[in-house]
mmCIF file of C-alpha atoms in Angstrom:
data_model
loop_
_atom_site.group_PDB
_atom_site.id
_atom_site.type_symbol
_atom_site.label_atom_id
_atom_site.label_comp_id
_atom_site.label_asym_id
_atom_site.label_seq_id
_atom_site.Cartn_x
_atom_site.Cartn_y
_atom_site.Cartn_z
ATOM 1 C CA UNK A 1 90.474 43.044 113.344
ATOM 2 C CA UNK A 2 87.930 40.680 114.878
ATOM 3 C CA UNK A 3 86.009 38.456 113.281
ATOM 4 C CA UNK A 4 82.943 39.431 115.391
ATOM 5 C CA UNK A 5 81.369 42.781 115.438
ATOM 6 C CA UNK A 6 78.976 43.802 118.731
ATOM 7 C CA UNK A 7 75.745 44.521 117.634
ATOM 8 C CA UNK A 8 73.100 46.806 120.138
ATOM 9 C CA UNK A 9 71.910 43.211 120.725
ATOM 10 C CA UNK A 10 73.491 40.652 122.706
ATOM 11 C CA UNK A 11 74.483 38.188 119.627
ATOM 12 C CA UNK A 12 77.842 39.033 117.725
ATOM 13 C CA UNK A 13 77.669 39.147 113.842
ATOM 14 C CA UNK A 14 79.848 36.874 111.906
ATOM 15 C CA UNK A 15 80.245 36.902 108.415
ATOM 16 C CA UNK A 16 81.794 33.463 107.430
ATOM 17 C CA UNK A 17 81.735 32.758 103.319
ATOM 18 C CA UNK A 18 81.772 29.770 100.945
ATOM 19 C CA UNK A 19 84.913 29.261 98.268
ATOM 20 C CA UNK A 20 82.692 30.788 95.139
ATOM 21 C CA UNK A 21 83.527 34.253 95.093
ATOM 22 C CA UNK A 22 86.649 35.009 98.319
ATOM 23 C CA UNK A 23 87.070 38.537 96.545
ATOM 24 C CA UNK A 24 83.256 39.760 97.279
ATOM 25 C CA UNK A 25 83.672 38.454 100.114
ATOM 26 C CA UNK A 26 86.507 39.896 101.520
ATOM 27 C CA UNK A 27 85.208 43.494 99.951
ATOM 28 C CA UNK A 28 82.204 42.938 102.479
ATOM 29 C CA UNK A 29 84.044 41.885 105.258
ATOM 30 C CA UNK A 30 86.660 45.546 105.214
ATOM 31 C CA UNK A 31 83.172 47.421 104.821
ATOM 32 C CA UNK A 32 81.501 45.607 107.827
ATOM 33 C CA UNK A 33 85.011 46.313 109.387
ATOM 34 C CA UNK A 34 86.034 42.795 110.658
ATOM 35 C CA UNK A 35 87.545 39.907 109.454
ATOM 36 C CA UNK A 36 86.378 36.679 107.579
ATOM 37 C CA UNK A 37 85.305 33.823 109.904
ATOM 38 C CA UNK A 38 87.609 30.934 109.201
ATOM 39 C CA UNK A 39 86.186 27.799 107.200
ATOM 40 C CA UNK A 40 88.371 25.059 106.216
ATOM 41 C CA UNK A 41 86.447 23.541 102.963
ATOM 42 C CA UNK A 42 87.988 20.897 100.830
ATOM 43 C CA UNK A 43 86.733 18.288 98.620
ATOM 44 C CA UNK A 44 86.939 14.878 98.671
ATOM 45 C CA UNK A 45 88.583 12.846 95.645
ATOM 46 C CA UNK A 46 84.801 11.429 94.812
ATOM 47 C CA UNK A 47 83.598 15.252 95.009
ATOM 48 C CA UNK A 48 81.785 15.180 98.318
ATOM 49 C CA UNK A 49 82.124 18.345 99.567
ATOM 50 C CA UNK A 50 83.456 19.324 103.740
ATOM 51 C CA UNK A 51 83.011 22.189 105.445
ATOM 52 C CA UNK A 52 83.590 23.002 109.340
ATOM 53 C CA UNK A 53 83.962 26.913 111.111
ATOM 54 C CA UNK A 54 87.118 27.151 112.929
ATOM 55 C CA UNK A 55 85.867 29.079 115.657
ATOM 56 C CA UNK A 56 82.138 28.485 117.663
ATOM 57 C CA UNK A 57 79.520 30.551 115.929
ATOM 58 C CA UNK A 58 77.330 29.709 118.944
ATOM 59 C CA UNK A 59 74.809 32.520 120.109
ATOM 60 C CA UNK A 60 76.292 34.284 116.854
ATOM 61 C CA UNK A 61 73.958 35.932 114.079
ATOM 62 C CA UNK A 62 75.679 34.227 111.493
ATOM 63 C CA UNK A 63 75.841 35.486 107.792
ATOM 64 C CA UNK A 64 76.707 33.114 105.266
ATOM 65 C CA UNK A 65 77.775 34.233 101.756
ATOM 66 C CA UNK A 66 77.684 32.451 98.861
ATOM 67 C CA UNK A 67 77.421 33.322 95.156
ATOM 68 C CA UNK A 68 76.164 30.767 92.673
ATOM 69 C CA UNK A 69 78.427 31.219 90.089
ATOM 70 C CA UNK A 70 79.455 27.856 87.794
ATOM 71 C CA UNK A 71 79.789 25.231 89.115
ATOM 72 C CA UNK A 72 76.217 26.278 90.621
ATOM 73 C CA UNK A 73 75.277 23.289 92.098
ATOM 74 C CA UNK A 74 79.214 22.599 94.031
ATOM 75 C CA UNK A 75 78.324 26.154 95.649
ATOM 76 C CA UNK A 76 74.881 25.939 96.078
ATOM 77 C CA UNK A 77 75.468 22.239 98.394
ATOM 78 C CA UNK A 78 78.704 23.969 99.879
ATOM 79 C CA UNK A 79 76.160 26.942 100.965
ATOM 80 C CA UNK A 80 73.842 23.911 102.370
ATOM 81 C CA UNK A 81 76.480 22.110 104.478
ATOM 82 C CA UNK A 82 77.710 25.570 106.038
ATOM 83 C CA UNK A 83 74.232 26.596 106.810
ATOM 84 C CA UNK A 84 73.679 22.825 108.180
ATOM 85 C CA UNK A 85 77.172 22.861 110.329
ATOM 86 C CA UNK A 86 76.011 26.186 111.835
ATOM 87 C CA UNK A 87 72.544 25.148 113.291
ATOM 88 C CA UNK A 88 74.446 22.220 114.370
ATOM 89 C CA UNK A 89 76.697 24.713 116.161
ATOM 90 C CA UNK A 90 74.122 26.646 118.056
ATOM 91 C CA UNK A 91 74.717 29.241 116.286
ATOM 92 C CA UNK A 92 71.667 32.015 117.550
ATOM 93 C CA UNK A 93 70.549 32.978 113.960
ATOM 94 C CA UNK A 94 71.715 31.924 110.207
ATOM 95 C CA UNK A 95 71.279 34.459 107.072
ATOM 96 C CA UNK A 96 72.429 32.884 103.920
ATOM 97 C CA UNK A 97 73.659 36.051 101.866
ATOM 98 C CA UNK A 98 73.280 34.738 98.291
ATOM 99 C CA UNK A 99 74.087 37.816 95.872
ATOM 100 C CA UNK A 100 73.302 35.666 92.704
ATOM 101 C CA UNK A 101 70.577 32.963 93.662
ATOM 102 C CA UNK A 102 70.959 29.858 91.657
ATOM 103 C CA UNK A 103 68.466 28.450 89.591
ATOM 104 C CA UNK A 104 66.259 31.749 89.788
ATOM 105 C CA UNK A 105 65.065 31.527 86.190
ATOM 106 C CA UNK A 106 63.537 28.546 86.654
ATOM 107 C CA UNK A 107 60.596 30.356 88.935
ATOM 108 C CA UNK A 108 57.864 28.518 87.196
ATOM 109 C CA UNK A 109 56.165 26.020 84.861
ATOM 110 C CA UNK A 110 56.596 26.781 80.874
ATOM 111 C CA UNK A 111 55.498 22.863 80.315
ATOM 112 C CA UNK A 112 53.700 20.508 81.425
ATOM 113 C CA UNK A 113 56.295 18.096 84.033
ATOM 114 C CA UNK A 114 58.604 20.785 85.011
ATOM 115 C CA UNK A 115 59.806 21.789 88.461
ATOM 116 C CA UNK A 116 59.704 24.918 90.053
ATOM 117 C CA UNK A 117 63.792 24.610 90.516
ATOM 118 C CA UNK A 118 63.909 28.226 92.194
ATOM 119 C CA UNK A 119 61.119 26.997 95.015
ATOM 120 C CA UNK A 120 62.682 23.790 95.753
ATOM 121 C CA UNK A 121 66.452 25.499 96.521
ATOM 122 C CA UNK A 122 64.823 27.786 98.910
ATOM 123 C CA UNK A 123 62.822 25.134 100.351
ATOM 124 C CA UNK A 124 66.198 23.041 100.809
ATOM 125 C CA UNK A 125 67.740 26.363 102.531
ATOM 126 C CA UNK A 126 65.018 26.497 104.831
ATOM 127 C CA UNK A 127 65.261 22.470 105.696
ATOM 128 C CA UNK A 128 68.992 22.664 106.139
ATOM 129 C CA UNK A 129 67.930 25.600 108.755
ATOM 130 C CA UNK A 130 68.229 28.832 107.209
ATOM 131 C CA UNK A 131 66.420 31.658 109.227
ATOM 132 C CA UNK A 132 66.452 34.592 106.811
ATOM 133 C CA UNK A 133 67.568 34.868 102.741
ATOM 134 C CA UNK A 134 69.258 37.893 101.425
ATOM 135 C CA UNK A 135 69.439 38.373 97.440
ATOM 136 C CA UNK A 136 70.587 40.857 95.006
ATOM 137 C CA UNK A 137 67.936 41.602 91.953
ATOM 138 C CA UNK A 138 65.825 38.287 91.945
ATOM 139 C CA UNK A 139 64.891 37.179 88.346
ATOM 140 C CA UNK A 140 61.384 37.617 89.516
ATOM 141 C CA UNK A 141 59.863 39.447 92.737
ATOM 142 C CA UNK A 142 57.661 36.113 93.488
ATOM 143 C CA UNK A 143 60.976 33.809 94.489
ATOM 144 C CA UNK A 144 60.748 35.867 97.662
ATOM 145 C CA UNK A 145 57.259 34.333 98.424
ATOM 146 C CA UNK A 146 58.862 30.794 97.681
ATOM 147 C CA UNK A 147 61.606 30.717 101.067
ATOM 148 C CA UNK A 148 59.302 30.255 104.348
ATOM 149 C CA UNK A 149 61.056 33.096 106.459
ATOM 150 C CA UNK A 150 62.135 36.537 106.138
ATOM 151 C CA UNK A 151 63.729 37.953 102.357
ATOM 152 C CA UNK A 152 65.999 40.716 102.094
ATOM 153 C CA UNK A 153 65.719 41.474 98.147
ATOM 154 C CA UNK A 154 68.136 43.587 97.915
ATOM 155 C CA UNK A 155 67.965 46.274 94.008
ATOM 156 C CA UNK A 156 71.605 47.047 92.608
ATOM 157 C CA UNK A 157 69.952 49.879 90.920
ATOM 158 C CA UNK A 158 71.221 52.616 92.918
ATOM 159 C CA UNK A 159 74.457 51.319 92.463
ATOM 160 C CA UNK A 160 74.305 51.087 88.763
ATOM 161 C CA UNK A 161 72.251 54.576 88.373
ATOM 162 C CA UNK A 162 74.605 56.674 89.648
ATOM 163 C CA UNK A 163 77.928 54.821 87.266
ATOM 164 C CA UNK A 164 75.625 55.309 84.567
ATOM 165 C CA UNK A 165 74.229 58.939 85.054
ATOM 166 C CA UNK A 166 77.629 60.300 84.623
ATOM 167 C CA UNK A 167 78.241 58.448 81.646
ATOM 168 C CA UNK A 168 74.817 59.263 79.255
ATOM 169 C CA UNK A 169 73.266 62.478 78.636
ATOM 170 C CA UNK A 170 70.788 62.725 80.629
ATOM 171 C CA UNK A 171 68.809 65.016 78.716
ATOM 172 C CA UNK A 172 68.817 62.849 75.940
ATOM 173 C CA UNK A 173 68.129 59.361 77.441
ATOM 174 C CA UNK A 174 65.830 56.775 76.161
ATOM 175 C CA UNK A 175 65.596 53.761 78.592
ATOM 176 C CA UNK A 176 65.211 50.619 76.969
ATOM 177 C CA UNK A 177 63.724 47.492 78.332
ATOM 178 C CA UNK A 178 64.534 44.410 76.851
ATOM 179 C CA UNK A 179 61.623 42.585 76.789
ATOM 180 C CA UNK A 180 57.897 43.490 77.489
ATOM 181 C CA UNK A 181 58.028 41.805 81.039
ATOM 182 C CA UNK A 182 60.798 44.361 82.738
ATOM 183 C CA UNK A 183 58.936 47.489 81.591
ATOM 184 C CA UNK A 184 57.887 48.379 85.439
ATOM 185 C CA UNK A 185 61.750 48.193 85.867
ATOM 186 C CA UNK A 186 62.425 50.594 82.814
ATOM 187 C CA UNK A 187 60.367 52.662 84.235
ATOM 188 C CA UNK A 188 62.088 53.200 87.612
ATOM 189 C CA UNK A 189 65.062 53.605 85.693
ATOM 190 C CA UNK A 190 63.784 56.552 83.774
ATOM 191 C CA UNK A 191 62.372 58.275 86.686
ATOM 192 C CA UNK A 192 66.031 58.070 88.139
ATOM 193 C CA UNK A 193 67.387 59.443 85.072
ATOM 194 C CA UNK A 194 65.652 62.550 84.543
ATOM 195 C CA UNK A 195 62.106 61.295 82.950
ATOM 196 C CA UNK A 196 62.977 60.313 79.861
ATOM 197 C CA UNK A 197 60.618 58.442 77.366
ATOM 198 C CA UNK A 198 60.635 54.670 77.561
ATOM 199 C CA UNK A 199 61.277 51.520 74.632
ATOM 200 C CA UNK A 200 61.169 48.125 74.813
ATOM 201 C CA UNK A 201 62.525 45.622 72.617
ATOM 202 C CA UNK A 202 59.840 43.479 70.967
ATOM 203 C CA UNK A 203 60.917 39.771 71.163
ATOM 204 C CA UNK A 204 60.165 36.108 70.801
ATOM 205 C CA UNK A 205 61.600 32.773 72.879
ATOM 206 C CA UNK A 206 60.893 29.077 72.059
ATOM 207 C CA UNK A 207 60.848 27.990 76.147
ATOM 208 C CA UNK A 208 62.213 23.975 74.317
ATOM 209 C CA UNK A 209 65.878 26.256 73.571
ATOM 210 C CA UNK A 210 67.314 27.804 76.595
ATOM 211 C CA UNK A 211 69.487 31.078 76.305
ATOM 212 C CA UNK A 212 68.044 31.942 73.104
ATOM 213 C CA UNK A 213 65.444 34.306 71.425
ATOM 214 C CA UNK A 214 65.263 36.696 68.723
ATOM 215 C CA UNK A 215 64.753 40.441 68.560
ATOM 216 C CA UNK A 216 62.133 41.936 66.560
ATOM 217 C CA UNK A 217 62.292 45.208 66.424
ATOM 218 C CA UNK A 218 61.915 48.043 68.944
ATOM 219 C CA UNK A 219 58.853 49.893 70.286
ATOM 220 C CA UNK A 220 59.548 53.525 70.910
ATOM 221 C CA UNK A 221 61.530 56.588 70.399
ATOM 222 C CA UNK A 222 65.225 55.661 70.072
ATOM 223 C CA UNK A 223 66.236 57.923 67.282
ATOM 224 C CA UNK A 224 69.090 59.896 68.267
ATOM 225 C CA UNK A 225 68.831 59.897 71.404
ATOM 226 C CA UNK A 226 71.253 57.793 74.298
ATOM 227 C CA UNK A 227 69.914 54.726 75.281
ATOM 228 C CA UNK A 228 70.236 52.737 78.113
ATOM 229 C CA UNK A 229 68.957 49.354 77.433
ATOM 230 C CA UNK A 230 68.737 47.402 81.649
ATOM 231 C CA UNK A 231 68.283 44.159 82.678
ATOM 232 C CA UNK A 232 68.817 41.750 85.551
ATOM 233 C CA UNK A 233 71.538 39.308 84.272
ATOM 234 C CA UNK A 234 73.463 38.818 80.913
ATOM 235 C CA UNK A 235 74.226 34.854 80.357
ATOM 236 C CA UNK A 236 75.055 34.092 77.114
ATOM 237 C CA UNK A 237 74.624 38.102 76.106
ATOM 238 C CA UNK A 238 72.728 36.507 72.649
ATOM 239 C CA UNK A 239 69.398 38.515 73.899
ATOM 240 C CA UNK A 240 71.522 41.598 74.954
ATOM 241 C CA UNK A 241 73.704 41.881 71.861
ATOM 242 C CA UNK A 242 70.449 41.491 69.581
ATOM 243 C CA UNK A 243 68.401 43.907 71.965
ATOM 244 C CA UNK A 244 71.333 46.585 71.315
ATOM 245 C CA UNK A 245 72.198 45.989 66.895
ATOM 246 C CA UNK A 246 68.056 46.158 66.901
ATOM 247 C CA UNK A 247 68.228 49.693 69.039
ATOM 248 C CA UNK A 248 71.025 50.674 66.934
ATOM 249 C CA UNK A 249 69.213 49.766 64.185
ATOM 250 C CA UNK A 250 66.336 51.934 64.920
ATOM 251 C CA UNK A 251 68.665 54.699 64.969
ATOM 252 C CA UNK A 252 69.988 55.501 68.757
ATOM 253 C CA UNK A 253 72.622 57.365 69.413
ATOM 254 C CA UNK A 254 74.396 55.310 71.557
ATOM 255 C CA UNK A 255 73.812 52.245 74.078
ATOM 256 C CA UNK A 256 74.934 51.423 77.360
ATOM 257 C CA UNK A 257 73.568 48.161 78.904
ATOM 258 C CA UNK A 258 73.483 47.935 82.764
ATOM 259 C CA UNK A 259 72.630 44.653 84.624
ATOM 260 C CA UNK A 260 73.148 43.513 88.251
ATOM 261 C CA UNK A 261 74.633 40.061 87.242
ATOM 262 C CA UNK A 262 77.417 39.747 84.740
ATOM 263 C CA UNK A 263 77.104 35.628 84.480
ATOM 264 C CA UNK A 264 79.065 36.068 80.717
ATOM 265 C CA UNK A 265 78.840 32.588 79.861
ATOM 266 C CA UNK A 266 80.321 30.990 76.751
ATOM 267 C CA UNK A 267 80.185 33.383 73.851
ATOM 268 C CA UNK A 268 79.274 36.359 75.844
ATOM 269 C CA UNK A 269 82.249 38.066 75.756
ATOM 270 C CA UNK A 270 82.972 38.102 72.058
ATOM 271 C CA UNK A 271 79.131 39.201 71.356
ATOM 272 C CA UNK A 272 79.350 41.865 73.529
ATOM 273 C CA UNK A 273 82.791 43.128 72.033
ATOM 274 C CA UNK A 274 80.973 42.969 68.804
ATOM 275 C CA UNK A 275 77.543 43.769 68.986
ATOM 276 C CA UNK A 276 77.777 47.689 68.927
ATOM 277 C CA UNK A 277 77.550 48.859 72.909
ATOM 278 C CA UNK A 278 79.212 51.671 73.925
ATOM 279 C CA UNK A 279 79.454 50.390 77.549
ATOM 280 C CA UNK A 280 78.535 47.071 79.756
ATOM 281 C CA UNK A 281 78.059 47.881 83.036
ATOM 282 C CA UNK A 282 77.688 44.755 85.896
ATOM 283 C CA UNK A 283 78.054 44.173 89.246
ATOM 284 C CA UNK A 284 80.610 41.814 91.111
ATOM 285 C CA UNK A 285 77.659 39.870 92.562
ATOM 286 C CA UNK A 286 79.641 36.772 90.362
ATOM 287 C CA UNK A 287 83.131 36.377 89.986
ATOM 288 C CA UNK A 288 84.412 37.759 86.213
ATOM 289 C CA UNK A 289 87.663 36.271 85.608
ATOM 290 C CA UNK A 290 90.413 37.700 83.447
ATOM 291 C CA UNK A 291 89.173 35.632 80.062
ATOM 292 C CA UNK A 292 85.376 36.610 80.562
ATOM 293 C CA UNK A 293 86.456 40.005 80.776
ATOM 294 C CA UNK A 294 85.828 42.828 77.148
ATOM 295 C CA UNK A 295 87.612 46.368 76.739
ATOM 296 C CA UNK A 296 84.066 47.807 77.548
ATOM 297 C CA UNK A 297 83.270 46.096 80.328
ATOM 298 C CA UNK A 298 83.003 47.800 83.313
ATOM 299 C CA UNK A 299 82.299 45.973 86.806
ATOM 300 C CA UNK A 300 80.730 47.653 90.088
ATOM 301 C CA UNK A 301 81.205 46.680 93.791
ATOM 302 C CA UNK A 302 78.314 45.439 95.225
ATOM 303 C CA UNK A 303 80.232 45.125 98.667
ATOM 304 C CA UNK A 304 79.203 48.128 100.439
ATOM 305 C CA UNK A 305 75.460 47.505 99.303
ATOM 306 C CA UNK A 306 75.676 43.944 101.174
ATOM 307 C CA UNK A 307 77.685 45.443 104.324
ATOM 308 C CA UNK A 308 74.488 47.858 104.419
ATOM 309 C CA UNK A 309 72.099 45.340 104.830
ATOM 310 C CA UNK A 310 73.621 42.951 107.180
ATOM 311 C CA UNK A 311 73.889 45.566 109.544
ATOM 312 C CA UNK A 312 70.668 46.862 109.136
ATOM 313 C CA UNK A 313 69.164 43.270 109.541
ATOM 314 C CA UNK A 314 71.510 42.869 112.441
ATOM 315 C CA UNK A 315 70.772 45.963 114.236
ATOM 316 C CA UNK A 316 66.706 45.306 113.688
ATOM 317 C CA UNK A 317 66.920 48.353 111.379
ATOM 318 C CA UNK A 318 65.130 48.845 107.759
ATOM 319 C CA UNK A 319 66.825 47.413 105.220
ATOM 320 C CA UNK A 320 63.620 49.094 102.582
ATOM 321 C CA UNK A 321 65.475 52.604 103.790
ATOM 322 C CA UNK A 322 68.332 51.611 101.790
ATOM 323 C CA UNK A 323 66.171 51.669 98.872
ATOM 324 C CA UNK A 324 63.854 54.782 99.338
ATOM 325 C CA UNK A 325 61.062 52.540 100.672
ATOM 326 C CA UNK A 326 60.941 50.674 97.427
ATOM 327 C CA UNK A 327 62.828 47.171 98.440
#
């Protein structure tokens, strides 16, 4: 295979990708049905980090992809240089394809003398000469508002819907929100899933203690029925694993949790072994190695929802049809 594809345009697509997550991108290259653009990418012994394309990307509509995974800030400057070495390359247009965009939770001010982290690494995207974003399930629908340029936010929940209809009853299903704040996105779930009646976990956070809050209780009709308890991300899984003992508590039949981005930091594993789920359902928009990985943990490729919307931004097509008009 080539590692250009013709478009109905006259630029060639190339899909060239940082050293964070090879597998994803690899997946996306067989589904856009060419090859990788070569990079050579080293670092230096005092961690500087190089980057060069072996072949010209000039005239090229260039896609860059590049998941933040740890260490986020190695791959979010590696993402940086690439996008920096391509502009410098003539390339025609430059698309950084970030399936998990770093520092998305911090998308505003809890405190007095914060940043806004999330708005200053898409400014930085856009100064190193980014033309367009693409993103998988942003923490919040306002980071699209903070890149100057076209965003393609991409929803996973298709993706995860239809793993998860086949696994719940779905005349019995309760969705289950895990905070207040994602009840619009419960909500879309349950229409998906038949109509069923909506929860939400009632909780509290101290914003001074990152990755950490407490469950209160749960607001609506669990009992007996098949929850599915959704959210954007699990980190730690502290907030998952109390969201699902409190649902279990309140007397559900079951719970499956279903998030786009399986981050499974630290204890994460272990809590979700322990803390009563029937199933864990993630994406691959991060790299899960071997020791992050739990005998109910189940990961879904992402790859074919990526190779959808490249070529429907490089073809000038809709990438909101992918989503029933709702992206």
């Amino acid at each position: 295979m080539s590692s250009i594809a013709p478009g109905p345009n006259r630029h060639p697509l190339v899909l060239a990708a940082g050293r964070a997550h090879p597998e994803l991108a690899n997946d996306v290259a067989k589904e856009l049905g060419i090859d990788l653009l070569g990079v050579s990418a080293y670092d230096f012994a005092n961690s500087e980090t190089y980057v060069r394309f072996s072949d010209s990307v000039r005239g090229m509509d260039l896609f860059l992809l590049q998941s933040h995974t740890m260490p986020v800030n190695q791959w979010i400057m590696e993402q940086l240089l690439m996008v920096d070495a391509a502009k410098r390359a003539s390339a025609h247009s430059v698309t950084v394809v970030a399936p998990f965009f770093g520092y998305a939770r911090q998308d505003k001010k809890s405190r007095g003398r914060e940043p806004i982290s999330a708005r200053l690494i898409a400014d930085l995207f856009k100064t190193a000469g980014a033309d367009r974003l693409m993103s998988v399930d942003l923490h919040t629908p306002q980071i699209q508002g903070f890149f100057d340029g076209p965003v393609d936010h991409l929803w996973a929940m298709p993706i995860l819907v239809d793993y998860v209809r086949t696994r719940v009853d779905v005349e019995n299903v309760t969705v289950v929100s895990p905070d207040a704040g994602r009840i619009r996105v419960a909500e879309i779930w349950a229409s998906k899933l038949g109509g069923g009646p909506l929860a939400f976990v009632h909780k509290t956070r101290d914003v001074t203690r990152p990755n950490q809050s407490v469950a209160n209780r749960v607001v609506g009709d669990v009992e007996g029925r098949d929850c599915v308890l959704v959210d954007d991300l699990i980190d730690t899984g502290g907030t998952i694993a109390e969201a699902v003992k409190v649902v279990m508590a309140a007397g559900a039949k079951s719970v499956t949790v279903a998030a786009t981005h399986g981050v499974l930091s630290g204890p994460a594993a272990q809590r979700l072994t322990e803390c009563g789920a029937r199933e864990v359902v993630v994406t691959d928009t991060l790299p899960i190695e071997d020791d992050r990985r739990f005998p109910n943990l189940k990961v879904l490729s992402i790859a074919p929802l990526l190779a959808s919307a490249i070529n429907e931004v490089h073809s000038d097509g809709s990438v909101t049809s992918l989503f029933e008009g709702n992206s």
